[in-house]
Amino acid sequence: MNIPLKVTLIAGGVGGAKMAEGFAALDGVRLSVIGNVADDEEFHGLWVSPDIDTLTYSLAGLIDRKQGWGVADEGHRALDVLRRLGQNCWMSLGDRDFGLHIWRTMRRARGDRPSTIAADAARAFGVVPQILLPTDDRVQTRIRTDAGWITFQQYFVQQRCEPEVREILFDGIEAARPTPEALEAISDADLIVIAPSNPLVSIGPILAVPGIEDALRAAPALCIAVSPLIAGKVVKGPADRMMAALGMRADVEGIAERYRGLADLLVIDHADEAMSKQVGAHGLKAIVRDILMPDQANKARLAGDIVQLAGSWRAA
Ligand code: GDP
Ligand code: CA
């Protein structure tokens, strides 16, 4: 195996960041993470990029570990002021976090590339892995509920994922162009990993950027996906309910179906071992490991397992 091993991780927010922290902890790995921008939304005139910030804060060691998102040791005084001024403040934004959103918005208004802004933020926070955007164009997830179309944050935060999801679209996706950095990270990787992130609204909008999925299919590297579902349930979040509501199987077979032709291996939990054959029927080889990452040791252990799998796959 090449040292350093170039690992490119396709990742959403919380589940993606856990996997990223695992690879970042390994010696001999050079990690690039392609994150999701379709959860981005404007609040109080500021451009907020929740999934990219979760990656940045996690890899910088600043994340609120209990929540899995946001900065630890946060205050909410800025939000108190906005509330007093009559702003609707259902989106929780901390004081330290506001600083990043102010700076990002300033740079976007100046015409800087969102990719450059994300890279500069990561560097300023001391993040070593590369954080890449799939596109610099504006792509935003919209969710159709029985009450009509809403933004992703309205669904996820304001309505706490309560409405049934009828349809998902990525506004702006047809015109979006992939970034050269993301394409290069895919074509140049020694190993591509699809993180245990929501396949519909985290991985989905990355793959949907025209050119990204083709690049993945064309890439010479082995592609390993990690299931976000264990025994048909999410660790956290709405992925299982969303999949079921949209007529997909909400289990590892549904994940295998989604990543058919893209991933070579699907890492599933011991709890799902009995479904290995169904996973195989979609052309992915099921690999059984402990895929729960409650702490740093387990993140690094799972990342190590994946690197080892890639090594033995190549040797075989
Ligand atoms: P979001 O953008 O913050 O919603 O986060 P992601 O889309 O990256 O990740 C959400 C997914 O991560 C959910 O479907 C969870 O089931 C999954 N997840 C969270 N923690 C773990 C874990 O420790 N192991 C695995 N396998 N999946 C996890
Ligand atoms: Ca997200």
PDB file of C-alpha atoms in Angstrom, residues 38-290:
ATOM      1  CA  ALA A  38     -26.983  21.339   0.359  1.00  0.00           C
ATOM      2  CA  ASP A  39     -27.946  21.959   4.023  1.00  0.00           C
ATOM      3  CA  ASP A  40     -26.658  25.536   3.681  1.00  0.00           C
ATOM      4  CA  GLU A  41     -29.130  28.296   4.408  1.00  0.00           C
ATOM      5  CA  GLU A  42     -29.174  32.018   5.119  1.00  0.00           C
ATOM      6  CA  PHE A  43     -30.087  33.163   8.632  1.00  0.00           C
ATOM      7  CA  HIS A  44     -30.164  36.818   9.745  1.00  0.00           C
ATOM      8  CA  GLY A  45     -28.343  37.758   6.565  1.00  0.00           C
ATOM      9  CA  LEU A  46     -25.552  35.250   7.215  1.00  0.00           C
ATOM     10  CA  TRP A  47     -24.626  32.196   5.149  1.00  0.00           C
ATOM     11  CA  VAL A  48     -24.622  29.118   7.392  1.00  0.00           C
ATOM     12  CA  SER A  49     -23.060  25.852   6.211  1.00  0.00           C
ATOM     13  CA  PRO A  50     -23.929  23.302   8.921  1.00  0.00           C
ATOM     14  CA  ASP A  51     -22.372  20.118   7.527  1.00  0.00           C
ATOM     15  CA  ILE A  52     -19.094  21.753   6.494  1.00  0.00           C
ATOM     16  CA  ASP A  53     -18.870  23.443   9.899  1.00  0.00           C
ATOM     17  CA  THR A  54     -19.533  20.150  11.702  1.00  0.00           C
ATOM     18  CA  LEU A  55     -16.573  18.666   9.810  1.00  0.00           C
ATOM     19  CA  THR A  56     -14.390  21.684  10.575  1.00  0.00           C
ATOM     20  CA  TYR A  57     -15.286  21.889  14.261  1.00  0.00           C
ATOM     21  CA  SER A  58     -14.977  18.112  14.730  1.00  0.00           C
ATOM     22  CA  LEU A  59     -11.571  17.879  13.079  1.00  0.00           C
ATOM     23  CA  ALA A  60     -10.440  20.965  15.022  1.00  0.00           C
ATOM     24  CA  GLY A  61     -11.505  19.354  18.310  1.00  0.00           C
ATOM     25  CA  LEU A  62     -13.888  22.258  19.005  1.00  0.00           C
ATOM     26  CA  ILE A  63     -17.149  20.361  18.532  1.00  0.00           C
ATOM     27  CA  ASP A  64     -19.740  20.056  21.283  1.00  0.00           C
ATOM     28  CA  ARG A  65     -19.298  16.300  21.829  1.00  0.00           C
ATOM     29  CA  LYS A  66     -22.640  15.880  23.574  1.00  0.00           C
ATOM     30  CA  GLN A  67     -24.648  17.352  20.692  1.00  0.00           C
ATOM     31  CA  GLY A  68     -22.321  16.222  17.920  1.00  0.00           C
ATOM     32  CA  TRP A  69     -22.627  19.681  16.286  1.00  0.00           C
ATOM     33  CA  GLY A  70     -21.913  23.283  17.232  1.00  0.00           C
ATOM     34  CA  VAL A  71     -18.984  24.608  19.210  1.00  0.00           C
ATOM     35  CA  ALA A  72     -18.344  23.448  22.791  1.00  0.00           C
ATOM     36  CA  ASP A  73     -18.575  26.057  25.538  1.00  0.00           C
ATOM     37  CA  GLU A  74     -20.973  28.217  23.519  1.00  0.00           C
ATOM     38  CA  GLY A  75     -23.052  31.216  24.562  1.00  0.00           C
ATOM     39  CA  HIS A  76     -26.236  32.454  22.913  1.00  0.00           C
ATOM     40  CA  ARG A  77     -26.190  36.166  23.612  1.00  0.00           C
ATOM     41  CA  ALA A  78     -26.197  37.197  19.960  1.00  0.00           C
ATOM     42  CA  LEU A  79     -29.316  35.099  19.434  1.00  0.00           C
ATOM     43  CA  ASP A  80     -30.929  36.745  22.505  1.00  0.00           C
ATOM     44  CA  VAL A  81     -30.388  40.146  20.899  1.00  0.00           C
ATOM     45  CA  LEU A  82     -31.792  38.984  17.563  1.00  0.00           C
ATOM     46  CA  ARG A  83     -34.837  37.615  19.365  1.00  0.00           C
ATOM     47  CA  ARG A  84     -35.359  40.939  21.153  1.00  0.00           C
ATOM     48  CA  LEU A  85     -35.138  42.645  17.771  1.00  0.00           C
ATOM     49  CA  GLY A  86     -38.022  40.505  16.579  1.00  0.00           C
ATOM     50  CA  GLN A  87     -36.092  37.926  14.555  1.00  0.00           C
ATOM     51  CA  ASN A  88     -37.428  34.380  14.445  1.00  0.00           C
ATOM     52  CA  CYS A  89     -34.633  32.386  16.086  1.00  0.00           C
ATOM     53  CA  TRP A  90     -35.538  28.699  15.763  1.00  0.00           C
ATOM     54  CA  MET A  91     -32.132  27.913  14.269  1.00  0.00           C
ATOM     55  CA  SER A  92     -29.733  27.621  17.192  1.00  0.00           C
ATOM     56  CA  LEU A  93     -26.546  29.578  16.416  1.00  0.00           C
ATOM     57  CA  GLY A  94     -23.961  30.132  19.123  1.00  0.00           C
ATOM     58  CA  ASP A  95     -21.895  33.267  19.671  1.00  0.00           C
ATOM     59  CA  ARG A  96     -18.584  31.731  18.628  1.00  0.00           C
ATOM     60  CA  ASP A  97     -20.266  30.081  15.662  1.00  0.00           C
ATOM     61  CA  PHE A  98     -21.653  33.491  14.581  1.00  0.00           C
ATOM     62  CA  GLY A  99     -18.085  34.694  14.095  1.00  0.00           C
ATOM     63  CA  LEU A 100     -17.481  32.099  11.411  1.00  0.00           C
ATOM     64  CA  HIS A 101     -20.796  32.868   9.675  1.00  0.00           C
ATOM     65  CA  ILE A 102     -20.046  36.610   9.634  1.00  0.00           C
ATOM     66  CA  TRP A 103     -16.627  35.976   8.079  1.00  0.00           C
ATOM     67  CA  ARG A 104     -17.955  33.458   5.546  1.00  0.00           C
ATOM     68  CA  THR A 105     -20.711  35.853   4.468  1.00  0.00           C
ATOM     69  CA  MET A 106     -18.242  38.721   4.119  1.00  0.00           C
ATOM     70  CA  ARG A 107     -15.968  36.631   1.929  1.00  0.00           C
ATOM     71  CA  ARG A 108     -18.816  35.319  -0.210  1.00  0.00           C
ATOM     72  CA  ALA A 109     -20.035  38.883  -0.738  1.00  0.00           C
ATOM     73  CA  ARG A 110     -16.507  39.729  -1.864  1.00  0.00           C
ATOM     74  CA  GLY A 111     -16.810  37.028  -4.517  1.00  0.00           C
ATOM     75  CA  ASP A 112     -14.396  34.487  -3.030  1.00  0.00           C
ATOM     76  CA  ARG A 113     -14.949  30.835  -3.950  1.00  0.00           C
ATOM     77  CA  PRO A 114     -16.854  28.923  -1.253  1.00  0.00           C
ATOM     78  CA  SER A 115     -14.179  26.183  -1.571  1.00  0.00           C
ATOM     79  CA  THR A 116     -11.410  28.644  -0.748  1.00  0.00           C
ATOM     80  CA  ILE A 117     -13.410  30.007   2.174  1.00  0.00           C
ATOM     81  CA  ALA A 118     -13.939  26.487   3.574  1.00  0.00           C
ATOM     82  CA  ALA A 119     -10.248  25.654   3.136  1.00  0.00           C
ATOM     83  CA  ASP A 120      -9.148  28.904   4.790  1.00  0.00           C
ATOM     84  CA  ALA A 121     -11.524  28.323   7.710  1.00  0.00           C
ATOM     85  CA  ALA A 122     -10.186  24.798   8.179  1.00  0.00           C
ATOM     86  CA  ARG A 123      -6.604  26.066   8.139  1.00  0.00           C
ATOM     87  CA  ALA A 124      -7.385  28.841  10.629  1.00  0.00           C
ATOM     88  CA  PHE A 125      -8.874  26.272  13.008  1.00  0.00           C
ATOM     89  CA  GLY A 126      -5.824  24.029  12.693  1.00  0.00           C
ATOM     90  CA  VAL A 127      -7.550  21.257  10.725  1.00  0.00           C
ATOM     91  CA  VAL A 128      -4.999  19.053   8.958  1.00  0.00           C
ATOM     92  CA  PRO A 129      -7.226  17.037   6.531  1.00  0.00           C
ATOM     93  CA  GLN A 130      -8.461  18.823   3.437  1.00  0.00           C
ATOM     94  CA  ILE A 131     -12.108  19.852   3.565  1.00  0.00           C
ATOM     95  CA  LEU A 132     -13.421  20.075   0.000  1.00  0.00           C
ATOM     96  CA  LEU A 133     -16.752  21.191  -1.416  1.00  0.00           C
ATOM     97  CA  PRO A 134     -18.415  19.133  -4.170  1.00  0.00           C
ATOM     98  CA  THR A 135     -19.464  22.384  -5.878  1.00  0.00           C
ATOM     99  CA  ASP A 136     -19.034  26.125  -5.434  1.00  0.00           C
ATOM    100  CA  ASP A 137     -22.517  26.673  -6.817  1.00  0.00           C
ATOM    101  CA  ARG A 138     -25.632  27.065  -4.739  1.00  0.00           C
ATOM    102  CA  VAL A 139     -27.429  23.763  -4.216  1.00  0.00           C
ATOM    103  CA  GLN A 140     -30.110  23.493  -1.525  1.00  0.00           C
ATOM    104  CA  THR A 141     -32.165  20.530  -0.384  1.00  0.00           C
ATOM    105  CA  ARG A 142     -35.924  21.043  -0.344  1.00  0.00           C
ATOM    106  CA  ILE A 143     -38.311  18.663   1.346  1.00  0.00           C
ATOM    107  CA  ARG A 144     -41.955  18.218   0.352  1.00  0.00           C
ATOM    108  CA  THR A 145     -44.246  17.500   3.275  1.00  0.00           C
ATOM    109  CA  ASP A 146     -48.039  17.357   3.299  1.00  0.00           C
ATOM    110  CA  ALA A 147     -47.941  21.089   4.075  1.00  0.00           C
ATOM    111  CA  GLY A 148     -45.794  21.880   1.021  1.00  0.00           C
ATOM    112  CA  TRP A 149     -42.120  22.446   0.269  1.00  0.00           C
ATOM    113  CA  ILE A 150     -39.776  23.526   3.069  1.00  0.00           C
ATOM    114  CA  THR A 151     -36.027  23.993   3.362  1.00  0.00           C
ATOM    115  CA  PHE A 152     -33.873  21.294   4.892  1.00  0.00           C
ATOM    116  CA  GLN A 153     -33.247  23.252   8.105  1.00  0.00           C
ATOM    117  CA  GLN A 154     -36.980  23.991   8.448  1.00  0.00           C
ATOM    118  CA  TYR A 155     -37.594  20.251   8.269  1.00  0.00           C
ATOM    119  CA  PHE A 156     -34.630  19.182  10.399  1.00  0.00           C
ATOM    120  CA  VAL A 157     -34.427  21.886  13.065  1.00  0.00           C
ATOM    121  CA  GLN A 158     -37.654  23.894  13.126  1.00  0.00           C
ATOM    122  CA  GLN A 159     -39.999  20.921  12.639  1.00  0.00           C
ATOM    123  CA  ARG A 160     -37.681  18.363  14.328  1.00  0.00           C
ATOM    124  CA  CYS A 161     -38.045  15.905  11.401  1.00  0.00           C
ATOM    125  CA  GLU A 162     -41.671  15.361  12.422  1.00  0.00           C
ATOM    126  CA  PRO A 163     -43.442  15.717   9.037  1.00  0.00           C
ATOM    127  CA  GLU A 164     -43.557  12.738   6.690  1.00  0.00           C
ATOM    128  CA  VAL A 165     -41.177  13.301   3.768  1.00  0.00           C
ATOM    129  CA  ARG A 166     -42.997  12.994   0.427  1.00  0.00           C
ATOM    130  CA  GLU A 167     -40.272  14.149  -1.952  1.00  0.00           C
ATOM    131  CA  ILE A 168     -36.739  15.523  -1.905  1.00  0.00           C
ATOM    132  CA  LEU A 169     -35.115  17.783  -4.460  1.00  0.00           C
ATOM    133  CA  PHE A 170     -31.820  19.614  -4.683  1.00  0.00           C
ATOM    134  CA  ASP A 171     -32.548  23.113  -5.872  1.00  0.00           C
ATOM    135  CA  GLY A 172     -29.881  24.345  -8.311  1.00  0.00           C
ATOM    136  CA  ILE A 173     -28.379  20.903  -8.915  1.00  0.00           C
ATOM    137  CA  GLU A 174     -28.729  20.875 -12.728  1.00  0.00           C
ATOM    138  CA  ALA A 175     -26.591  23.989 -13.104  1.00  0.00           C
ATOM    139  CA  ALA A 176     -24.055  23.013 -10.446  1.00  0.00           C
ATOM    140  CA  ARG A 177     -20.507  22.312 -11.574  1.00  0.00           C
ATOM    141  CA  PRO A 178     -18.186  20.057  -9.599  1.00  0.00           C
ATOM    142  CA  THR A 179     -15.061  21.648  -8.122  1.00  0.00           C
ATOM    143  CA  PRO A 180     -11.755  20.570  -9.674  1.00  0.00           C
ATOM    144  CA  GLU A 181     -10.506  19.812  -6.139  1.00  0.00           C
ATOM    145  CA  ALA A 182     -13.305  17.306  -5.505  1.00  0.00           C
ATOM    146  CA  LEU A 183     -12.834  15.633  -8.897  1.00  0.00           C
ATOM    147  CA  GLU A 184      -9.106  15.344  -8.313  1.00  0.00           C
ATOM    148  CA  ALA A 185      -9.568  13.950  -4.796  1.00  0.00           C
ATOM    149  CA  ILE A 186     -11.775  11.242  -6.308  1.00  0.00           C
ATOM    150  CA  SER A 187      -9.615  10.339  -9.312  1.00  0.00           C
ATOM    151  CA  ASP A 188      -6.376  10.515  -7.354  1.00  0.00           C
ATOM    152  CA  ALA A 189      -7.474   8.603  -4.231  1.00  0.00           C
ATOM    153  CA  ASP A 190      -5.961   5.305  -3.110  1.00  0.00           C
ATOM    154  CA  LEU A 191      -9.176   4.575  -1.231  1.00  0.00           C
ATOM    155  CA  ILE A 192     -12.629   6.155  -1.400  1.00  0.00           C
ATOM    156  CA  VAL A 193     -14.937   5.853   1.596  1.00  0.00           C
ATOM    157  CA  ILE A 194     -18.623   6.755   1.738  1.00  0.00           C
ATOM    158  CA  ALA A 195     -19.229   7.726   5.372  1.00  0.00           C
ATOM    159  CA  PRO A 196     -22.159   6.424   7.437  1.00  0.00           C
ATOM    160  CA  SER A 197     -24.146   9.558   6.618  1.00  0.00           C
ATOM    161  CA  ASN A 198     -27.732  10.048   5.536  1.00  0.00           C
ATOM    162  CA  PRO A 199     -27.758   8.579   1.990  1.00  0.00           C
ATOM    163  CA  LEU A 200     -30.639  10.793   0.845  1.00  0.00           C
ATOM    164  CA  VAL A 201     -29.843  14.273   2.113  1.00  0.00           C
ATOM    165  CA  SER A 202     -26.125  14.139   2.999  1.00  0.00           C
ATOM    166  CA  ILE A 203     -24.464  11.805   0.466  1.00  0.00           C
ATOM    167  CA  GLY A 204     -27.315  12.256  -2.070  1.00  0.00           C
ATOM    168  CA  PRO A 205     -26.682  15.918  -2.926  1.00  0.00           C
ATOM    169  CA  ILE A 206     -22.906  15.336  -3.206  1.00  0.00           C
ATOM    170  CA  LEU A 207     -23.408  12.471  -5.678  1.00  0.00           C
ATOM    171  CA  ALA A 208     -26.039  14.489  -7.557  1.00  0.00           C
ATOM    172  CA  VAL A 209     -23.621  17.280  -8.505  1.00  0.00           C
ATOM    173  CA  PRO A 210     -23.193  16.580 -12.244  1.00  0.00           C
ATOM    174  CA  GLY A 211     -19.867  14.840 -12.776  1.00  0.00           C
ATOM    175  CA  ILE A 212     -19.283  13.583  -9.231  1.00  0.00           C
ATOM    176  CA  GLU A 213     -20.973  10.214  -9.554  1.00  0.00           C
ATOM    177  CA  ASP A 214     -19.299   9.630 -12.951  1.00  0.00           C
ATOM    178  CA  ALA A 215     -15.940  10.478 -11.397  1.00  0.00           C
ATOM    179  CA  LEU A 216     -16.596   7.946  -8.626  1.00  0.00           C
ATOM    180  CA  ARG A 217     -17.479   5.241 -11.129  1.00  0.00           C
ATOM    181  CA  ALA A 218     -14.392   6.027 -13.191  1.00  0.00           C
ATOM    182  CA  ALA A 219     -12.012   6.226 -10.221  1.00  0.00           C
ATOM    183  CA  PRO A 220      -9.493   3.389 -10.014  1.00  0.00           C
ATOM    184  CA  ALA A 221      -9.607   3.307  -6.182  1.00  0.00           C
ATOM    185  CA  LEU A 222     -11.568   0.768  -4.180  1.00  0.00           C
ATOM    186  CA  CYS A 223     -14.749   2.335  -2.764  1.00  0.00           C
ATOM    187  CA  ILE A 224     -15.942   1.245   0.670  1.00  0.00           C
ATOM    188  CA  ALA A 225     -19.263   2.451   2.111  1.00  0.00           C
ATOM    189  CA  VAL A 226     -20.132   2.243   5.801  1.00  0.00           C
ATOM    190  CA  SER A 227     -23.768   1.696   6.703  1.00  0.00           C
ATOM    191  CA  PRO A 228     -25.467   4.484   8.683  1.00  0.00           C
ATOM    192  CA  LEU A 229     -28.119   1.950   9.683  1.00  0.00           C
ATOM    193  CA  ILE A 230     -27.753  -0.800  12.263  1.00  0.00           C
ATOM    194  CA  ALA A 231     -30.542  -3.384  12.472  1.00  0.00           C
ATOM    195  CA  GLY A 232     -32.777  -1.153  10.362  1.00  0.00           C
ATOM    196  CA  LYS A 233     -32.381   1.824  12.683  1.00  0.00           C
ATOM    197  CA  VAL A 234     -30.344   5.006  12.548  1.00  0.00           C
ATOM    198  CA  VAL A 235     -27.932   5.820  15.325  1.00  0.00           C
ATOM    199  CA  LYS A 236     -29.444   9.299  15.200  1.00  0.00           C
ATOM    200  CA  GLY A 237     -31.549  11.350  12.769  1.00  0.00           C
ATOM    201  CA  PRO A 238     -34.306  10.706  10.219  1.00  0.00           C
ATOM    202  CA  ALA A 239     -32.552   8.571   7.560  1.00  0.00           C
ATOM    203  CA  ASP A 240     -34.488   5.364   8.295  1.00  0.00           C
ATOM    204  CA  ARG A 241     -37.881   7.112   8.332  1.00  0.00           C
ATOM    205  CA  MET A 242     -37.019   9.096   5.208  1.00  0.00           C
ATOM    206  CA  MET A 243     -35.974   5.950   3.337  1.00  0.00           C
ATOM    207  CA  ALA A 244     -39.147   4.125   4.318  1.00  0.00           C
ATOM    208  CA  ALA A 245     -41.348   7.123   3.465  1.00  0.00           C
ATOM    209  CA  LEU A 246     -39.827   7.265  -0.022  1.00  0.00           C
ATOM    210  CA  GLY A 247     -40.445   3.572  -0.649  1.00  0.00           C
ATOM    211  CA  MET A 248     -36.915   2.361  -0.027  1.00  0.00           C
ATOM    212  CA  ARG A 249     -35.939  -0.494   2.265  1.00  0.00           C
ATOM    213  CA  ALA A 250     -34.750   1.101   5.513  1.00  0.00           C
ATOM    214  CA  ASP A 251     -31.967  -1.380   6.200  1.00  0.00           C
ATOM    215  CA  VAL A 252     -28.537  -2.396   4.928  1.00  0.00           C
ATOM    216  CA  GLU A 253     -30.118  -3.798   1.778  1.00  0.00           C
ATOM    217  CA  GLY A 254     -31.607  -0.374   1.051  1.00  0.00           C
ATOM    218  CA  ILE A 255     -28.155   1.142   1.531  1.00  0.00           C
ATOM    219  CA  ALA A 256     -26.629  -1.455  -0.800  1.00  0.00           C
ATOM    220  CA  GLU A 257     -29.291  -0.681  -3.404  1.00  0.00           C
ATOM    221  CA  ARG A 258     -28.507   3.029  -3.172  1.00  0.00           C
ATOM    222  CA  TYR A 259     -24.741   2.534  -3.570  1.00  0.00           C
ATOM    223  CA  ARG A 260     -25.000  -0.189  -6.211  1.00  0.00           C
ATOM    224  CA  GLY A 261     -22.332   0.301  -8.881  1.00  0.00           C
ATOM    225  CA  LEU A 262     -20.569   2.922  -6.764  1.00  0.00           C
ATOM    226  CA  ALA A 263     -19.210   1.092  -3.747  1.00  0.00           C
ATOM    227  CA  ASP A 264     -17.376  -2.227  -3.891  1.00  0.00           C
ATOM    228  CA  LEU A 265     -17.760  -3.120  -0.231  1.00  0.00           C
ATOM    229  CA  LEU A 266     -20.405  -2.233   2.357  1.00  0.00           C
ATOM    230  CA  VAL A 267     -19.337  -2.392   5.984  1.00  0.00           C
ATOM    231  CA  ILE A 268     -22.290  -3.489   8.087  1.00  0.00           C
ATOM    232  CA  ASP A 269     -22.728  -4.195  11.788  1.00  0.00           C
ATOM    233  CA  HIS A 270     -22.672  -7.635  13.433  1.00  0.00           C
ATOM    234  CA  ALA A 271     -26.385  -7.124  14.039  1.00  0.00           C
ATOM    235  CA  ASP A 272     -26.916  -7.251  10.255  1.00  0.00           C
ATOM    236  CA  GLU A 273     -24.651 -10.189   9.481  1.00  0.00           C
ATOM    237  CA  ALA A 274     -27.636 -12.294   8.400  1.00  0.00           C
ATOM    238  CA  MET A 275     -28.306  -9.779   5.586  1.00  0.00           C
ATOM    239  CA  SER A 276     -24.882 -10.198   3.954  1.00  0.00           C
ATOM    240  CA  LYS A 277     -26.394 -12.196   1.106  1.00  0.00           C
ATOM    241  CA  GLN A 278     -29.019  -9.543   0.319  1.00  0.00           C
ATOM    242  CA  VAL A 279     -26.257  -6.935   0.267  1.00  0.00           C
ATOM    243  CA  GLY A 280     -24.275  -9.177  -2.092  1.00  0.00           C
ATOM    244  CA  ALA A 281     -27.253  -9.426  -4.421  1.00  0.00           C
ATOM    245  CA  HIS A 282     -26.756  -5.719  -5.197  1.00  0.00           C
ATOM    246  CA  GLY A 283     -23.156  -6.300  -6.200  1.00  0.00           C
ATOM    247  CA  LEU A 284     -21.543  -5.087  -2.977  1.00  0.00           C
ATOM    248  CA  LYS A 285     -19.574  -7.404  -0.761  1.00  0.00           C
ATOM    249  CA  ALA A 286     -20.813  -7.177   2.828  1.00  0.00           C
ATOM    250  CA  ILE A 287     -18.099  -6.908   5.459  1.00  0.00           C
ATOM    251  CA  VAL A 288     -19.111  -7.304   9.094  1.00  0.00           C
ATOM    252  CA  ARG A 289     -17.449  -5.017  11.651  1.00  0.00           C
ATOM    253  CA  ASP A 290     -18.384  -3.076  14.753  1.00  0.00           C
TER     254      ASP A 290
END
